[in-house]
CSV table of C-alpha atoms in Angstrom, one decimal:
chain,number,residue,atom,x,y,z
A,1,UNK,CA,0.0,0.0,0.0
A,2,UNK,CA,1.1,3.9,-0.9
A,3,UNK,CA,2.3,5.5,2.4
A,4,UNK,CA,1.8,9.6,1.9
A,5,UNK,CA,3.3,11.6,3.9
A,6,UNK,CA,2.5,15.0,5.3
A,7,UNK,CA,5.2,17.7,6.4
A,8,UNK,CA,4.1,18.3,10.0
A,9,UNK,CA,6.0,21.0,11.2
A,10,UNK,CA,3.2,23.9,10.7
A,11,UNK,CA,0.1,24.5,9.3
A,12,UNK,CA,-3.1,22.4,8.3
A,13,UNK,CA,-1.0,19.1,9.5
A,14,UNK,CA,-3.8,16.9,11.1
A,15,UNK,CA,-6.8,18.2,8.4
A,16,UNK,CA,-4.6,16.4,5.4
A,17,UNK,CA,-4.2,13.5,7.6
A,18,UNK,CA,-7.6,13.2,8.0
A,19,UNK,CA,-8.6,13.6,4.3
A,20,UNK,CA,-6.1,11.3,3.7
A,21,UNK,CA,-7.1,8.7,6.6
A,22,UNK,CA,-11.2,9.5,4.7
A,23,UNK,CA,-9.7,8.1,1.4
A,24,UNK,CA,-8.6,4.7,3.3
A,25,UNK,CA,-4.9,6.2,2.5
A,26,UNK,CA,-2.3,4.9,5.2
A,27,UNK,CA,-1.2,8.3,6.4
A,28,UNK,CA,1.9,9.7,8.1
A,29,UNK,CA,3.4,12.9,9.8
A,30,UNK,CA,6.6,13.7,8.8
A,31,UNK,CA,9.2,15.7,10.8
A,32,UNK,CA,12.6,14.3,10.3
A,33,UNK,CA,14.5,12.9,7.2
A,34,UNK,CA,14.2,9.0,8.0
A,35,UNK,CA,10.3,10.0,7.9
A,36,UNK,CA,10.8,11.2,4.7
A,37,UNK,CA,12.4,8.2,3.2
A,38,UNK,CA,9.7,6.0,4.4
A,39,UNK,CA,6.9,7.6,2.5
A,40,UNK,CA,6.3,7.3,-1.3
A,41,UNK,CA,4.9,11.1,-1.6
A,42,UNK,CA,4.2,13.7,0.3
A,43,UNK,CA,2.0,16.6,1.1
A,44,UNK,CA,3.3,20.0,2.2
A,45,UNK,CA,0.4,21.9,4.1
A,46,UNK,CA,-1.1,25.5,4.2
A,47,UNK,CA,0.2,27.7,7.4
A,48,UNK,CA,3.0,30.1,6.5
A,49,UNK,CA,5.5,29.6,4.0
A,50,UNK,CA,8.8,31.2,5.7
A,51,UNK,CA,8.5,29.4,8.8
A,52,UNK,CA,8.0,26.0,7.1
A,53,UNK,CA,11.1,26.9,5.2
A,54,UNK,CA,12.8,27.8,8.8
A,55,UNK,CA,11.9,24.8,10.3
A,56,UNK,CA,13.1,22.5,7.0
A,57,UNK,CA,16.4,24.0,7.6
A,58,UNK,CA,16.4,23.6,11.1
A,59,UNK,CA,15.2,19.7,11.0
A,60,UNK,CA,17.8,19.5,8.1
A,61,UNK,CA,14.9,18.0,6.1
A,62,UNK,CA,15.3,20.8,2.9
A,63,UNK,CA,17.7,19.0,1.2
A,64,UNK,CA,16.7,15.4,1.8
A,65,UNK,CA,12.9,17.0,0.4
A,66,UNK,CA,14.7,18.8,-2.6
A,67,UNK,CA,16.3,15.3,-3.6
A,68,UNK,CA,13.6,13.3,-3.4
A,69,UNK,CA,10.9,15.7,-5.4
A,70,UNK,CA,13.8,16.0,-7.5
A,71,UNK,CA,13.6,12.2,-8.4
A,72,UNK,CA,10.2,11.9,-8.9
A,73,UNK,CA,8.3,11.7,-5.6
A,74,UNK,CA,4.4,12.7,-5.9
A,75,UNK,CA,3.7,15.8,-3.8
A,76,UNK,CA,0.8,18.0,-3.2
A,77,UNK,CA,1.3,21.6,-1.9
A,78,UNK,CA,-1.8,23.6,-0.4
A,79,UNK,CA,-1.1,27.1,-0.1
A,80,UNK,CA,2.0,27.4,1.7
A,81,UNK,CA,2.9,24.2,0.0
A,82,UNK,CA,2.2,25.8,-3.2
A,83,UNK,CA,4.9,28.4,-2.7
A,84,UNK,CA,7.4,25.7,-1.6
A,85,UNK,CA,6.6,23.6,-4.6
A,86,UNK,CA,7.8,26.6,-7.0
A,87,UNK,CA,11.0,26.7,-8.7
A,88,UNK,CA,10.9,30.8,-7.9
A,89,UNK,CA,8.8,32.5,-5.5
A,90,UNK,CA,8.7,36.3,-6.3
A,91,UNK,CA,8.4,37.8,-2.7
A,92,UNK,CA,10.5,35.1,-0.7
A,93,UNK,CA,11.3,37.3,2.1
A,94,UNK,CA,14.8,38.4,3.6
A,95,UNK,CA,18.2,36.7,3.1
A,96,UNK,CA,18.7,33.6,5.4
A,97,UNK,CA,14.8,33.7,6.5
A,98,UNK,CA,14.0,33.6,2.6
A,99,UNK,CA,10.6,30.8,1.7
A,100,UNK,CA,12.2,27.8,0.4
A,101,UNK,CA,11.5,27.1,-3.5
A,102,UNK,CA,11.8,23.1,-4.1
A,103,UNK,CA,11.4,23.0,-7.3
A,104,UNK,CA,8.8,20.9,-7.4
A,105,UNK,CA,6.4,22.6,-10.0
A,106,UNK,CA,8.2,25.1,-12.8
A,107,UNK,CA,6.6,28.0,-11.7
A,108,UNK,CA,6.3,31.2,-10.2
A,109,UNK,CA,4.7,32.2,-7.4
A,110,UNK,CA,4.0,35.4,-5.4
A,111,UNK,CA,2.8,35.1,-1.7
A,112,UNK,CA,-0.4,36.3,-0.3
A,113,UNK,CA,-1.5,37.7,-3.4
A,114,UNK,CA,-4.7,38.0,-2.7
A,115,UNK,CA,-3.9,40.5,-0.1
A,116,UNK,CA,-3.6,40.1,3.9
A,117,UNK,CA,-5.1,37.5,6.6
A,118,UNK,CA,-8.5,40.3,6.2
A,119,UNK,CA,-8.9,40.1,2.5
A,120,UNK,CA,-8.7,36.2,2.8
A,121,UNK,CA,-12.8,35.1,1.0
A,122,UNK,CA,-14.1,31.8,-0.2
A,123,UNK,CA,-15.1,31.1,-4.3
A,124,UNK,CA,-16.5,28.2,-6.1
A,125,UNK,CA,-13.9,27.5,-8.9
A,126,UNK,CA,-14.3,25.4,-12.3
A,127,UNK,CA,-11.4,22.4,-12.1
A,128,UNK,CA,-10.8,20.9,-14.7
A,129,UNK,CA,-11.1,17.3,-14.8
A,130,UNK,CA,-13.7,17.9,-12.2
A,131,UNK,CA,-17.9,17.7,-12.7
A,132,UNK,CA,-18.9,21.0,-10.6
A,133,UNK,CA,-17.3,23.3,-9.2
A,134,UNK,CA,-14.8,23.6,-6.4
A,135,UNK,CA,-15.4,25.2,-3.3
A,136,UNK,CA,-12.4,27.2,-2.3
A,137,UNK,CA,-11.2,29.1,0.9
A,138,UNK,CA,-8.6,31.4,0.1
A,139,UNK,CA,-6.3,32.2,3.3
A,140,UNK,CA,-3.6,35.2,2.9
A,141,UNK,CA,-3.3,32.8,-0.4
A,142,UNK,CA,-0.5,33.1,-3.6
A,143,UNK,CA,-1.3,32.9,-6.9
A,144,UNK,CA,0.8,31.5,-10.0
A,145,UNK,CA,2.3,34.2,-11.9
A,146,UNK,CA,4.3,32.1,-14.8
A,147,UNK,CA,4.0,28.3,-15.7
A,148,UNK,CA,6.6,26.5,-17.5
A,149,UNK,CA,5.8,24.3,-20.6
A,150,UNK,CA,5.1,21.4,-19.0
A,151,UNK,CA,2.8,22.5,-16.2
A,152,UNK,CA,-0.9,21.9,-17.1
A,153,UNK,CA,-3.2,25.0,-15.5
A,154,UNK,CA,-6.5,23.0,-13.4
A,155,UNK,CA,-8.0,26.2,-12.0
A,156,UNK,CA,-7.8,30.0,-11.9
A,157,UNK,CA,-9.2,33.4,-9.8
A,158,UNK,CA,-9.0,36.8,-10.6
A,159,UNK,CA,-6.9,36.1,-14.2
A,160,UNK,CA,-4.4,34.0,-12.3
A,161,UNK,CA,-3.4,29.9,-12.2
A,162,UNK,CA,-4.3,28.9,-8.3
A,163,UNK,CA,-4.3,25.0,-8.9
A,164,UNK,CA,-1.5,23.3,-11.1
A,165,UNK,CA,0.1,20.2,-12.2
A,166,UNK,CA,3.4,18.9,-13.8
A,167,UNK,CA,3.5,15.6,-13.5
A,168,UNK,CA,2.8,13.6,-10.0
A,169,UNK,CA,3.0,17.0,-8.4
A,170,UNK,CA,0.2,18.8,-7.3
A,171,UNK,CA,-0.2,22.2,-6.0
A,172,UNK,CA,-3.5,24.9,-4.7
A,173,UNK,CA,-3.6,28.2,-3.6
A,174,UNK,CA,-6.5,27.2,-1.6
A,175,UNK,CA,-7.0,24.9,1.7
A,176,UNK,CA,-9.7,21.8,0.0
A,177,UNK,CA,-7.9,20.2,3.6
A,178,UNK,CA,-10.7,22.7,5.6
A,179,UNK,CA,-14.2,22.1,3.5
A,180,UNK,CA,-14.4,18.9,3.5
A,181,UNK,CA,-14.5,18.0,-0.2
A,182,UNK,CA,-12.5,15.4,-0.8
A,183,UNK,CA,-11.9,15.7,-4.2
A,184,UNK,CA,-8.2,17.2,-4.6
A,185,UNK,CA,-7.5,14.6,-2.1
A,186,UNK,CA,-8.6,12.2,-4.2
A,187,UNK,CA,-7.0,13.7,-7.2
A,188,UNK,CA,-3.4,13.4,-5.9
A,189,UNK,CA,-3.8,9.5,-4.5
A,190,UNK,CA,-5.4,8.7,-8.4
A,191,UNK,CA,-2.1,9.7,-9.4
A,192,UNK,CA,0.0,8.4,-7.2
């Protein structure tokens, strides 16, 4: 059986794991490399993107990561994860403190696009691949502003990409982990 993953060190940790535990996935928090190595993909939650990035250095986990989505390992990124996902994120933040980019998805993102924590607001998007719409909660959230060639476009708000995929990675501006629609979640363990 697939054994995903889900990088516990901030943010929507124990809503993935419960989507994931809905689907019948067997489910595991991840904190430390040897965690890492033992699950076949992985998925980086919404909270805030810097001090994900702080804590992947300080639990020496940002390199092991950036190897392993480097070889292939399916990931989905919500939010936060989005940004991490990136190959360039446009407002990283200071030197040394800077949001990690992974390099998981070519693309470019810019965090909290949508504005601050109080212009955060909720949408039903059309997903492709999807029957009816997506209900999506939008939390200090980025948007995509550039997608390589290979990176397929599943949904977009306000003129912008907000849910991509290359590949057997995965990424949303918005938190599916919070409404309790299951179908992103389902989504990334069909490709797994």
């Amino acid at each position: 059986m697939t054994r995903v993953g889900v990088l516990a060190l901030q943010g929507d940790v124990r809503e993935h794991l419960a989507a994931l535990t809905e689907l019948g996935v067997d489910a595991q928090a991840v904190r430390r490399p040897g965690e890492l190595g033992a699950v076949d993909a992985l998925i980086l939650p919404g909270g805030e993107s810097t001090a994900i990035s702080n804590l992947l250095r300080a639990f020496d986990l940002a390199e092991p990561l950036r190897a392993r989505l480097s070889d292939g390992m399916p990931a989905y990124g919500s939010c936060a994860g989005m940004i991490l996902l990136a190959t360039e994120i446009l407002d990283a933040g200071a030197e040394g403190r800077a949001a990690l980019p992974l390099g998981g998805i070519d693309m470019a993102v810019r965090r909290n696009a949508f504005g601050r924590q109080v212009d955060s607001f909720e949408a039903d998007l059309d997903f492709a691949g999807l029957d009816s719409p997506v209900h999506a909660v939008f939390i200090r959230a980025p948007w995509v502003e550039r997608v390589g060639p290979g990176v397929q476009v599943l949904a977009t708000a306000a003129g912008h990409p907000v849910a991509v995929r290359q590949g057997q990675v995965l990424a949303t501006s918005f938190h599916p982990e919070v409404t309790g629609d299951r179908r992103i979640h389902r989504l990334f363990v069909e490709m797994l």
